[in-house]
C-alpha cells in the first residue's frame, strides 16, 4: 500500500525554466515532508523540508508547497539548471516513530 | 569529509546463501537507519538504531533479516537464506541525533543480486 505517490516517473525541462515535481499522499497523519535528490550510484541527499504548520518553504531556487486539504505537495525549481538532473524523491512521516515513507521518485532531466 | 560508507558496493549471491552488508555511519552519529530500495521503487524503511539499541525493526520483511550495531557505530545487516525477492539496493543512513527532524545522511548503498 503506497502511502506516498509520485505519479510522474520522468520530467524534462529546458534550462532556465521552472521544474515542478508533484507528490500525493494518503495518510492524513503525515505532518512532516521532505524532498531528496539522488544521483546515479549515490545515496539520496536531503534537499528541503516542510512541516504541516506551513504551506510553503523556500530555500534558494527550491520551493516546496504543501496543500493539506488536497494531500499534495510540490517542489518547484527555478531556474532549472543541468546539474539539477537527478531523481527526486518525496518522503513523509508522522509524529510517532522514526519511519519515513518514500515515493517512487521522478527522474528530472534539464536540457541545456 | 567522511560520509556514510557501505560495503560491499555490489554483492551477487546464489539463492539460499547468507549475506552480510556493512554500514559505517558518520562518526558520532547517534541514529542509524537501514532501507531497502527495489528497482523502480523508493527506499522502504527496514530498521532503526539509536546508538546500539534497535528501537524499531518493524520494516524487516521476514525473520531472515537481522541487523545489529553492537558498539553503537558500525552496523551490519544480515540476510539469511537469500531469495530472489531480496534483490535490491540496501541503503544505510545516519543522523547526528535522534528524532525525525535531524537530517539523514545516506550512504551509496549495496546492490544485492540474488540468482
CSV table of C-alpha atoms in Angstrom, one decimal:
chain,number,residue,atom,x,y,z
A,1,UNK,CA,0.0,0.0,0.0
A,2,UNK,CA,1.8,3.1,-1.3
A,3,UNK,CA,1.1,6.0,1.1
A,4,UNK,CA,3.3,8.4,-0.8
A,5,UNK,CA,2.9,8.6,-4.6
A,6,UNK,CA,4.8,10.3,-7.3
A,7,UNK,CA,2.8,9.7,-10.4
A,8,UNK,CA,5.2,11.1,-12.9
A,9,UNK,CA,8.2,8.8,-13.4
A,10,UNK,CA,10.0,11.4,-15.5
A,11,UNK,CA,10.1,15.1,-16.4
A,12,UNK,CA,12.1,17.0,-19.0
A,13,UNK,CA,12.6,20.8,-18.7
A,14,UNK,CA,14.6,23.4,-20.6
A,15,UNK,CA,17.4,25.0,-18.8
A,16,UNK,CA,16.3,28.3,-17.2
A,17,UNK,CA,12.6,27.2,-17.0
A,18,UNK,CA,10.7,26.1,-13.9
A,19,UNK,CA,10.6,22.4,-12.9
A,20,UNK,CA,7.6,21.3,-10.9
A,21,UNK,CA,7.6,17.9,-9.3
A,22,UNK,CA,4.5,16.6,-7.7
A,23,UNK,CA,3.8,14.2,-4.8
A,24,UNK,CA,0.5,13.0,-3.3
A,25,UNK,CA,-0.1,11.2,0.0
A,26,UNK,CA,-2.9,9.3,1.5
A,27,UNK,CA,-2.2,9.2,5.2
A,28,UNK,CA,-3.7,12.3,6.9
A,29,UNK,CA,-1.4,11.7,9.9
A,30,UNK,CA,1.6,12.8,7.9
A,31,UNK,CA,2.8,16.1,9.2
A,32,UNK,CA,6.4,16.4,8.0
A,33,UNK,CA,7.6,16.2,4.5
A,34,UNK,CA,10.9,16.1,2.8
A,35,UNK,CA,12.4,16.1,-0.7
A,36,UNK,CA,15.6,14.2,-1.5
A,37,UNK,CA,17.7,14.3,-4.6
A,38,UNK,CA,19.6,11.3,-5.9
A,39,UNK,CA,22.3,11.0,-8.5
A,40,UNK,CA,23.2,7.6,-10.0
A,41,UNK,CA,25.3,5.3,-7.8
A,42,UNK,CA,24.9,7.7,-4.9
A,43,UNK,CA,22.6,7.8,-1.9
A,44,UNK,CA,19.8,10.3,-1.6
A,45,UNK,CA,20.7,13.7,-0.3
A,46,UNK,CA,18.3,16.0,1.6
A,47,UNK,CA,17.1,18.9,-0.3
A,48,UNK,CA,14.3,20.7,1.5
A,49,UNK,CA,11.6,20.0,4.1
A,50,UNK,CA,8.2,21.4,5.2
A,51,UNK,CA,6.1,21.0,8.3
A,52,UNK,CA,2.4,20.8,8.1
A,53,UNK,CA,2.0,24.1,10.0
A,54,UNK,CA,3.3,25.8,6.9
A,55,UNK,CA,2.1,25.8,3.3
A,56,UNK,CA,5.4,27.0,1.7
A,57,UNK,CA,9.1,26.8,2.4
A,58,UNK,CA,11.7,28.3,0.2
A,59,UNK,CA,15.5,27.7,0.0
A,60,UNK,CA,17.2,29.5,-2.8
A,61,UNK,CA,16.0,28.1,-6.1
A,62,UNK,CA,13.9,25.4,-4.4
A,63,UNK,CA,10.4,26.0,-3.0
A,64,UNK,CA,8.1,23.3,-1.6
A,65,UNK,CA,4.4,23.9,-1.4
A,66,UNK,CA,2.0,21.9,0.8
A,67,UNK,CA,-1.7,21.6,0.2
A,68,UNK,CA,-3.0,19.7,3.2
A,69,UNK,CA,-6.6,19.6,2.1
A,70,UNK,CA,-5.6,18.0,-1.2
A,71,UNK,CA,-2.9,15.9,0.4
A,72,UNK,CA,-0.5,17.2,-2.2
A,73,UNK,CA,2.9,18.7,-2.2
A,74,UNK,CA,5.1,20.0,-4.9
A,75,UNK,CA,8.7,21.0,-5.4
A,76,UNK,CA,9.5,24.0,-7.7
A,77,UNK,CA,12.9,24.6,-9.0
A,78,UNK,CA,13.5,27.9,-10.7
A,79,UNK,CA,15.5,28.5,-12.7
A,80,UNK,CA,16.3,24.9,-13.6
A,81,UNK,CA,20.0,24.0,-14.2
A,82,UNK,CA,21.6,21.0,-15.9
A,83,UNK,CA,23.1,20.0,-12.6
A,84,UNK,CA,19.6,19.5,-11.3
A,85,UNK,CA,19.2,16.5,-13.4
A,86,UNK,CA,18.6,13.6,-10.9
A,87,UNK,CA,15.9,11.5,-9.4
A,88,UNK,CA,13.8,13.3,-6.8
A,89,UNK,CA,12.0,11.5,-4.0
A,90,UNK,CA,9.4,13.0,-1.7
A,91,UNK,CA,9.1,11.4,1.8
A,92,UNK,CA,6.6,11.9,4.7
A,93,UNK,CA,6.4,11.0,8.3
A,94,UNK,CA,4.0,11.1,11.2
A,95,UNK,CA,4.8,12.4,14.7
A,96,UNK,CA,5.2,8.8,16.0
A,97,UNK,CA,8.2,6.7,15.3
A,98,UNK,CA,11.1,7.4,13.1
A,99,UNK,CA,9.9,6.0,9.8
A,100,UNK,CA,9.9,8.0,6.6
A,101,UNK,CA,7.7,6.8,3.7
A,102,UNK,CA,9.1,7.5,0.3
A,103,UNK,CA,7.5,7.9,-3.1
A,104,UNK,CA,8.8,6.1,-6.1
A,105,UNK,CA,10.7,9.0,-7.5
A,106,UNK,CA,10.6,11.4,-10.5
A,107,UNK,CA,13.6,11.5,-12.9
A,108,UNK,CA,14.2,15.1,-13.9
A,109,UNK,CA,16.2,15.9,-17.0
A,110,UNK,CA,17.2,19.6,-17.5
A,111,UNK,CA,18.1,20.1,-21.1
A,112,UNK,CA,20.8,22.7,-21.8
B,1,UNK,CA,35.0,14.7,4.5
B,2,UNK,CA,33.9,11.2,5.7
B,3,UNK,CA,30.3,10.5,4.8
B,4,UNK,CA,28.4,7.3,5.3
B,5,UNK,CA,30.2,4.3,3.7
B,6,UNK,CA,28.8,0.9,2.8
B,7,UNK,CA,30.5,-2.3,1.8
B,8,UNK,CA,30.5,-4.2,-0.4
B,9,UNK,CA,29.0,-1.9,-3.1
B,10,UNK,CA,27.9,-4.9,-5.1
B,11,UNK,CA,27.1,-8.4,-4.0
B,12,UNK,CA,25.9,-11.3,-6.0
B,13,UNK,CA,24.6,-14.3,-4.0
B,14,UNK,CA,23.2,-17.6,-5.0
B,15,UNK,CA,19.7,-18.3,-3.7
B,16,UNK,CA,20.0,-19.8,-0.2
B,17,UNK,CA,23.3,-18.1,0.7
B,18,UNK,CA,23.7,-15.9,3.7
B,19,UNK,CA,25.0,-12.3,3.1
B,20,UNK,CA,26.3,-9.6,5.4
B,21,UNK,CA,26.1,-5.9,4.5
B,22,UNK,CA,28.2,-3.4,6.4
B,23,UNK,CA,27.5,0.3,7.1
B,24,UNK,CA,29.9,2.8,8.6
B,25,UNK,CA,28.0,5.8,9.7
B,26,UNK,CA,29.3,9.3,10.1
B,27,UNK,CA,31.4,9.3,13.3
B,28,UNK,CA,29.4,10.4,16.3
B,29,UNK,CA,26.0,10.0,14.7
B,30,UNK,CA,23.5,8.5,17.2
B,31,UNK,CA,20.9,7.3,14.8
B,32,UNK,CA,21.2,4.7,12.1
B,33,UNK,CA,18.7,3.5,9.6
B,34,UNK,CA,18.5,0.7,7.0
B,35,UNK,CA,16.3,0.9,3.9
B,36,UNK,CA,15.6,-1.5,1.1
B,37,UNK,CA,15.1,0.0,-2.4
B,38,UNK,CA,13.7,-2.3,-5.0
B,39,UNK,CA,14.1,-1.5,-8.7
B,40,UNK,CA,11.9,1.4,-9.7
B,41,UNK,CA,10.7,2.0,-6.1
B,42,UNK,CA,11.6,4.4,-3.4
B,43,UNK,CA,13.5,3.4,-0.3
B,44,UNK,CA,11.5,1.4,2.2
B,45,UNK,CA,12.3,1.5,5.9
B,46,UNK,CA,13.7,-1.6,7.4
B,47,UNK,CA,15.0,-0.8,10.9
B,48,UNK,CA,16.3,2.0,13.2
B,49,UNK,CA,19.0,2.1,15.8
B,50,UNK,CA,19.7,4.7,18.5
B,51,UNK,CA,23.3,4.0,19.5
B,52,UNK,CA,23.4,0.3,20.0
B,53,UNK,CA,19.7,-0.1,20.7
B,54,UNK,CA,17.5,-1.4,17.9
B,55,UNK,CA,14.4,0.7,18.6
B,56,UNK,CA,12.3,-0.2,15.6
B,57,UNK,CA,12.5,-3.3,13.4
B,58,UNK,CA,9.0,-3.1,12.1
B,59,UNK,CA,10.1,-2.9,8.5
B,60,UNK,CA,12.2,-6.1,8.4
B,61,UNK,CA,10.3,-8.3,5.8
B,62,UNK,CA,11.0,-11.6,7.5
B,63,UNK,CA,12.9,-13.3,10.2
B,64,UNK,CA,15.7,-14.0,7.6
B,65,UNK,CA,16.6,-10.4,8.1
B,66,UNK,CA,18.7,-9.4,11.1
B,67,UNK,CA,20.5,-6.2,11.9
B,68,UNK,CA,23.0,-5.3,14.7
B,69,UNK,CA,25.0,-2.3,15.9
B,70,UNK,CA,26.8,-3.8,18.9
B,71,UNK,CA,29.1,-0.8,19.7
B,72,UNK,CA,26.8,2.0,18.6
B,73,UNK,CA,28.8,2.7,15.4
B,74,UNK,CA,29.2,0.2,12.6
B,75,UNK,CA,26.1,-1.7,11.7
B,76,UNK,CA,25.6,-5.0,9.8
B,77,UNK,CA,22.5,-6.1,8.0
B,78,UNK,CA,22.4,-9.9,7.6
B,79,UNK,CA,20.1,-11.8,5.3
B,80,UNK,CA,19.9,-15.5,5.8
B,81,UNK,CA,18.9,-18.0,3.1
B,82,UNK,CA,18.6,-15.2,0.4
B,83,UNK,CA,15.7,-15.3,-2.0
B,84,UNK,CA,15.4,-13.7,-5.4
B,85,UNK,CA,12.9,-11.2,-4.0
B,86,UNK,CA,15.7,-9.9,-1.7
B,87,UNK,CA,17.4,-8.4,-4.8
B,88,UNK,CA,17.5,-4.7,-4.1
B,89,UNK,CA,19.8,-1.8,-3.2
B,90,UNK,CA,20.2,-1.6,0.6
B,91,UNK,CA,20.8,1.9,1.9
B,92,UNK,CA,22.1,2.9,5.2
B,93,UNK,CA,21.6,6.4,6.7
B,94,UNK,CA,22.8,8.1,9.8
B,95,UNK,CA,21.8,11.3,11.6
B,96,UNK,CA,23.5,13.2,14.4
B,97,UNK,CA,20.7,12.9,16.9
B,98,UNK,CA,17.5,11.0,17.4
B,99,UNK,CA,14.3,12.5,16.2
B,100,UNK,CA,12.9,12.9,12.7
B,101,UNK,CA,13.9,16.5,12.2
B,102,UNK,CA,17.5,15.5,12.1
B,103,UNK,CA,18.9,15.2,8.6
B,104,UNK,CA,19.6,11.7,7.5
B,105,UNK,CA,22.8,11.3,5.5
B,106,UNK,CA,22.7,8.3,3.2
B,107,UNK,CA,25.5,6.0,2.0
B,108,UNK,CA,25.8,4.9,-1.6
B,109,UNK,CA,24.1,1.6,-1.0
B,110,UNK,CA,24.9,-2.0,-1.6
B,111,UNK,CA,23.3,-3.6,-4.6
B,112,UNK,CA,22.4,-7.1,-3.8
B,113,UNK,CA,21.6,-9.5,-6.7
B,114,UNK,CA,20.3,-13.0,-5.8
B,115,UNK,CA,20.5,-15.5,-8.6
